PDB file of C-alpha atoms and ligand atoms in Angstrom:
ATOM      1  CA  MET A   1      36.900   6.404 -30.058  1.00  0.00           C
ATOM      2  CA  THR A   2      35.508   6.076 -26.517  1.00  0.00           C
ATOM      3  CA  HIS A   3      38.172   5.383 -23.927  1.00  0.00           C
ATOM      4  CA  PRO A   4      37.807   1.829 -22.455  1.00  0.00           C
ATOM      5  CA  ARG A   5      38.007   3.176 -18.893  1.00  0.00           C
ATOM      6  CA  ARG A   6      35.102   5.520 -19.550  1.00  0.00           C
ATOM      7  CA  VAL A   7      32.979   2.651 -20.895  1.00  0.00           C
ATOM      8  CA  PHE A   8      33.815   0.631 -17.782  1.00  0.00           C
ATOM      9  CA  LEU A   9      32.739   3.454 -15.446  1.00  0.00           C
ATOM     10  CA  MET A  10      29.508   3.934 -17.369  1.00  0.00           C
ATOM     11  CA  ALA A  11      28.762   0.232 -17.037  1.00  0.00           C
ATOM     12  CA  ILE A  12      29.245   0.421 -13.265  1.00  0.00           C
ATOM     13  CA  ALA A  13      26.947   3.436 -13.010  1.00  0.00           C
ATOM     14  CA  ALA A  14      24.231   1.681 -14.987  1.00  0.00           C
ATOM     15  CA  THR A  15      24.506  -1.469 -12.871  1.00  0.00           C
ATOM     16  CA  GLY A  16      24.248   0.552  -9.667  1.00  0.00           C
ATOM     17  CA  THR A  17      21.026   2.188 -10.856  1.00  0.00           C
ATOM     18  CA  ALA A  18      19.516  -1.166 -11.789  1.00  0.00           C
ATOM     19  CA  LEU A  19      20.418  -2.645  -8.395  1.00  0.00           C
ATOM     20  CA  SER A  20      18.946   0.191  -6.363  1.00  0.00           C
ATOM     21  CA  THR A  21      15.723   0.016  -8.398  1.00  0.00           C
ATOM     22  CA  LEU A  22      15.537  -3.701  -7.675  1.00  0.00           C
ATOM     23  CA  SER A  23      16.014  -3.406  -3.929  1.00  0.00           C
ATOM     24  CA  THR A  24      13.411  -0.629  -3.680  1.00  0.00           C
ATOM     25  CA  GLY A  25      10.931  -2.832  -5.520  1.00  0.00           C
ATOM     26  CA  ALA A  26      11.600  -5.790  -3.243  1.00  0.00           C
ATOM     27  CA  ARG A  27      10.995  -3.750  -0.100  1.00  0.00           C
ATOM     28  CA  ALA A  28       7.646  -2.310  -1.166  1.00  0.00           C
ATOM     29  CA  GLN A  29       4.776  -4.598  -0.239  1.00  0.00           C
ATOM     30  CA  ALA A  30       1.902  -5.242  -2.570  1.00  0.00           C
ATOM     31  CA  LYS A  31      -1.277  -3.306  -1.958  1.00  0.00           C
ATOM     32  CA  VAL A  32      -4.481  -5.117  -1.165  1.00  0.00           C
ATOM     33  CA  ASP A  33      -6.621  -5.517  -4.260  1.00  0.00           C
ATOM     34  CA  GLU A  34     -10.301  -4.722  -3.752  1.00  0.00           C
ATOM     35  CA  LYS A  35     -11.065  -7.883  -5.693  1.00  0.00           C
ATOM     36  CA  ASP A  36      -9.105 -10.168  -3.349  1.00  0.00           C
ATOM     37  CA  PRO A  37     -11.561 -12.606  -1.725  1.00  0.00           C
ATOM     38  CA  GLN A  38     -10.654 -11.335   1.771  1.00  0.00           C
ATOM     39  CA  ALA A  39     -11.047  -7.714   0.653  1.00  0.00           C
ATOM     40  CA  ALA A  40     -14.379  -8.401  -1.008  1.00  0.00           C
ATOM     41  CA  ALA A  41     -15.636 -10.251   2.086  1.00  0.00           C
ATOM     42  CA  LEU A  42     -14.785  -7.257   4.264  1.00  0.00           C
ATOM     43  CA  GLY A  43     -16.024  -4.653   1.796  1.00  0.00           C
ATOM     44  CA  TYR A  44     -12.530  -3.154   1.536  1.00  0.00           C
ATOM     45  CA  VAL A  45     -12.135  -0.168  -0.772  1.00  0.00           C
ATOM     46  CA  ALA A  46      -8.906   1.740  -1.446  1.00  0.00           C
ATOM     47  CA  ASP A  47     -10.922   4.974  -1.273  1.00  0.00           C
ATOM     48  CA  ALA A  48     -13.092   5.199   1.860  1.00  0.00           C
ATOM     49  CA  THR A  49     -15.493   7.623   0.183  1.00  0.00           C
ATOM     50  CA  LYS A  50     -16.431   4.764  -2.146  1.00  0.00           C
ATOM     51  CA  ALA A  51     -17.498   2.471   0.707  1.00  0.00           C
ATOM     52  CA  ASP A  52     -20.747   0.648  -0.034  1.00  0.00           C
ATOM     53  CA  VAL A  53     -22.998   2.498   2.414  1.00  0.00           C
ATOM     54  CA  LYS A  54     -26.047   0.450   1.451  1.00  0.00           C
ATOM     55  CA  LYS A  55     -24.275  -2.750   2.405  1.00  0.00           C
ATOM     56  CA  TYR A  56     -22.373  -1.186   5.310  1.00  0.00           C
ATOM     57  CA  PRO A  57     -24.627   1.491   6.851  1.00  0.00           C
ATOM     58  CA  LYS A  58     -22.270   1.826   9.825  1.00  0.00           C
ATOM     59  CA  TYR A  59     -19.760   3.610   7.596  1.00  0.00           C
ATOM     60  CA  ALA A  60     -19.472   7.267   8.522  1.00  0.00           C
ATOM     61  CA  ALA A  61     -17.467  10.000   6.828  1.00  0.00           C
ATOM     62  CA  GLY A  62     -14.029  10.311   8.386  1.00  0.00           C
ATOM     63  CA  GLN A  63     -13.601   6.580   8.876  1.00  0.00           C
ATOM     64  CA  ASN A  64     -10.587   5.231   6.998  1.00  0.00           C
ATOM     65  CA  CYS A  65      -7.678   2.886   7.566  1.00  0.00           C
ATOM     66  CA  GLY A  66      -5.566   5.791   8.792  1.00  0.00           C
ATOM     67  CA  SER A  67      -8.045   6.367  11.636  1.00  0.00           C
ATOM     68  CA  CYS A  68      -8.605   2.659  12.356  1.00  0.00           C
ATOM     69  CA  ALA A  69      -7.327   1.000  15.531  1.00  0.00           C
ATOM     70  CA  LEU A  70      -5.966  -1.926  13.514  1.00  0.00           C
ATOM     71  CA  TYR A  71      -3.928   0.176  11.085  1.00  0.00           C
ATOM     72  CA  GLN A  72      -0.165  -0.223  11.552  1.00  0.00           C
ATOM     73  CA  GLY A  73       1.118   2.430   9.165  1.00  0.00           C
ATOM     74  CA  LYS A  74       2.685   5.630  10.491  1.00  0.00           C
ATOM     75  CA  ALA A  75       0.847   8.937  10.340  1.00  0.00           C
ATOM     76  CA  GLY A  76       1.469  10.457   6.919  1.00  0.00           C
ATOM     77  CA  ASP A  77       2.160   7.110   5.211  1.00  0.00           C
ATOM     78  CA  ALA A  78       0.075   6.481   2.083  1.00  0.00           C
ATOM     79  CA  ALA A  79      -0.314   2.819   3.006  1.00  0.00           C
ATOM     80  CA  GLY A  80       0.389   0.477   5.897  1.00  0.00           C
ATOM     81  CA  ASN A  81      -0.117  -3.007   7.223  1.00  0.00           C
ATOM     82  CA  CYS A  82      -3.345  -4.302   8.665  1.00  0.00           C
ATOM     83  CA  PRO A  83      -3.552  -7.609  10.582  1.00  0.00           C
ATOM     84  CA  LEU A  84      -6.590  -8.592   8.520  1.00  0.00           C
ATOM     85  CA  PHE A  85      -4.516  -8.531   5.329  1.00  0.00           C
ATOM     86  CA  ALA A  86      -1.245 -10.275   6.186  1.00  0.00           C
ATOM     87  CA  GLY A  87       1.641  -9.533   3.853  1.00  0.00           C
ATOM     88  CA  LYS A  88      -0.150  -6.748   2.000  1.00  0.00           C
ATOM     89  CA  GLN A  89      -0.717  -3.074   2.607  1.00  0.00           C
ATOM     90  CA  VAL A  90      -3.981  -1.206   2.875  1.00  0.00           C
ATOM     91  CA  ALA A  91      -4.337   2.402   1.734  1.00  0.00           C
ATOM     92  CA  ALA A  92      -4.430   4.995   4.509  1.00  0.00           C
ATOM     93  CA  LYS A  93      -7.470   6.403   2.721  1.00  0.00           C
ATOM     94  CA  GLY A  94      -9.043   2.953   2.404  1.00  0.00           C
ATOM     95  CA  TRP A  95     -11.793   1.407   4.498  1.00  0.00           C
ATOM     96  CA  CYS A  96     -13.293  -1.952   5.366  1.00  0.00           C
ATOM     97  CA  SER A  97     -16.254  -3.107   7.420  1.00  0.00           C
ATOM     98  CA  ALA A  98     -13.960  -4.163  10.296  1.00  0.00           C
ATOM     99  CA  TRP A  99     -13.023  -0.524  10.911  1.00  0.00           C
ATOM    100  CA  ALA A 100     -12.611   0.082  14.645  1.00  0.00           C
ATOM    101  CA  LYS A 101     -12.298   3.351  16.475  1.00  0.00           C
ATOM    102  CA  LYS A 102      -8.825   4.075  17.842  1.00  0.00           C
ATOM    103  CA  GLY A 103      -8.328   4.060  21.613  1.00  0.00           C
TER     104      GLY A 103
HETATM  105 FE1  SF4 B 201      -8.423  -0.581   7.110  1.00  0.00          FE
HETATM  106 FE2  SF4 B 201      -9.038  -1.015   9.654  1.00  0.00          FE
HETATM  107 FE3  SF4 B 201     -10.218  -2.427   7.721  1.00  0.00          FE
HETATM  108 FE4  SF4 B 201      -7.661  -2.845   8.293  1.00  0.00          FE
HETATM  109  S1  SF4 B 201      -9.428  -3.215   9.675  1.00  0.00           S
HETATM  110  S2  SF4 B 201      -8.545  -2.635   6.250  1.00  0.00           S
HETATM  111  S3  SF4 B 201      -6.953  -0.783   8.818  1.00  0.00           S
HETATM  112  S4  SF4 B 201     -10.411  -0.214   8.078  1.00  0.00           S
END
Protein backbone atom coordinates (compact mmCIF):
# COMPACT_ATOMS: atom_id res chain seq x y z
CA MET A 1 0.00 0.00 0.00
CA THR A 2 1.31 3.49 -0.83
CA HIS A 3 2.00 5.59 2.23
CA PRO A 4 -0.47 8.56 2.48
CA ARG A 5 2.39 11.02 3.02
CA ARG A 6 4.06 9.90 -0.19
CA VAL A 7 0.82 10.40 -2.15
CA PHE A 8 0.52 13.89 -0.66
CA LEU A 9 4.06 14.84 -1.71
CA MET A 10 3.48 13.51 -5.21
CA ALA A 11 0.34 15.61 -5.48
CA ILE A 12 2.28 18.73 -4.50
CA ALA A 13 4.98 17.99 -7.06
CA ALA A 14 2.42 17.54 -9.81
CA THR A 15 0.63 20.77 -8.89
CA GLY A 16 3.90 22.70 -8.92
CA THR A 17 4.68 21.49 -12.44
CA ALA A 18 1.23 22.46 -13.68
CA LEU A 19 1.54 25.94 -12.15
CA SER A 20 4.94 26.69 -13.63
CA THR A 21 3.72 25.56 -17.07
CA LEU A 22 0.77 27.91 -16.73
CA SER A 23 2.79 30.96 -15.77
CA THR A 24 5.27 30.38 -18.61
CA GLY A 25 2.38 30.21 -21.06
CA ALA A 26 0.85 33.42 -19.75
CA ARG A 27 4.10 35.35 -20.13
CA ALA A 28 4.76 34.36 -23.74
CA GLN A 29 3.07 36.71 -26.17
CA ALA A 30 1.32 35.48 -29.25
CA LYS A 31 3.20 35.69 -32.51
CA VAL A 32 1.86 37.77 -35.35
CA ASP A 33 -0.01 35.63 -37.84
CA GLU A 34 0.80 36.36 -41.48
CA LYS A 35 -2.93 36.24 -42.15
CA ASP A 36 -3.78 38.98 -39.64
CA PRO A 37 -5.27 41.93 -41.55
CA GLN A 38 -2.48 44.25 -40.31
CA ALA A 39 0.19 41.70 -41.26
CA ALA A 40 -1.31 41.15 -44.69
CA ALA A 41 -1.55 44.91 -45.29
CA LEU A 42 2.14 45.31 -44.48
CA GLY A 43 3.25 42.19 -46.34
CA TYR A 44 4.58 40.66 -43.11
CA VAL A 45 6.15 37.22 -43.38
CA ALA A 46 7.64 35.20 -40.52
CA ASP A 47 10.51 34.24 -42.84
CA ALA A 48 12.09 37.25 -44.56
CA THR A 49 13.37 35.11 -47.43
CA LYS A 50 9.72 34.54 -48.36
CA ALA A 51 8.99 38.26 -48.75
CA ASP A 52 6.92 39.02 -51.84
CA VAL A 53 9.62 40.71 -53.92
CA LYS A 54 7.25 41.34 -56.82
CA LYS A 55 4.93 43.31 -54.59
CA TYR A 56 7.73 44.80 -52.48
CA PRO A 57 10.74 45.33 -54.79
CA LYS A 58 12.51 47.36 -52.09
CA TYR A 59 13.13 44.16 -50.13
CA ALA A 60 16.81 43.26 -50.13
CA ALA A 61 18.50 40.18 -48.71
CA GLY A 62 19.62 40.80 -45.14
CA GLN A 63 16.57 42.84 -44.23
CA ASN A 64 14.60 41.28 -41.38
CA CYS A 65 12.90 42.33 -38.17
CA GLY A 66 16.11 41.71 -36.25
CA SER A 67 17.86 44.37 -38.35
CA CYS A 68 14.90 46.78 -38.38
CA ALA A 69 14.96 50.08 -36.49
CA LEU A 70 11.48 49.41 -35.11
CA TYR A 71 12.27 45.97 -33.68
CA GLN A 72 12.27 45.90 -29.87
CA GLY A 73 13.54 42.38 -29.24
CA LYS A 74 17.04 41.81 -27.88
CA ALA A 75 19.83 40.50 -30.08
CA GLY A 76 19.60 36.71 -30.12
CA ASP A 77 15.87 36.62 -29.30
CA ALA A 78 13.78 34.54 -31.72
CA ALA A 79 10.96 37.08 -31.56
CA GLY A 80 10.27 40.54 -30.20
CA ASN A 81 7.79 43.37 -30.12
CA CYS A 82 7.20 45.79 -32.94
CA PRO A 83 5.17 49.00 -32.51
CA LEU A 84 3.23 48.18 -35.67
CA PHE A 85 1.87 45.00 -34.09
CA ALA A 86 0.84 45.96 -30.55
CA GLY A 87 0.51 43.08 -28.13
CA LYS A 88 2.05 40.51 -30.46
CA GLN A 89 5.56 39.48 -31.35
CA VAL A 90 7.22 39.44 -34.73
CA ALA A 91 9.86 36.87 -35.65
CA ALA A 92 13.45 38.13 -35.64
CA LYS A 93 13.75 36.46 -39.04
CA GLY A 94 10.50 38.03 -40.25
CA TRP A 95 10.01 41.05 -42.48
CA CYS A 96 7.40 43.60 -43.46
CA SER A 97 7.23 46.44 -45.95
CA ALA A 98 7.72 49.02 -43.17
CA TRP A 99 11.26 47.74 -42.57
CA ALA A 100 13.55 50.66 -41.71
CA LYS A 101 17.30 50.72 -41.52
CA LYS A 102 18.70 50.97 -37.99
CA GLY A 103 20.46 54.18 -36.97
FE1 LIG B 1 9.59 43.64 -38.58
FE2 LIG B 1 10.37 46.16 -38.78
FE3 LIG B 1 8.18 45.33 -40.05
FE4 LIG B 1 8.17 45.56 -37.41
S1 LIG B 1 8.43 47.25 -38.91
S2 LIG B 1 7.37 43.84 -38.59
S3 LIG B 1 10.26 44.96 -36.87
S4 LIG B 1 10.30 44.67 -40.44
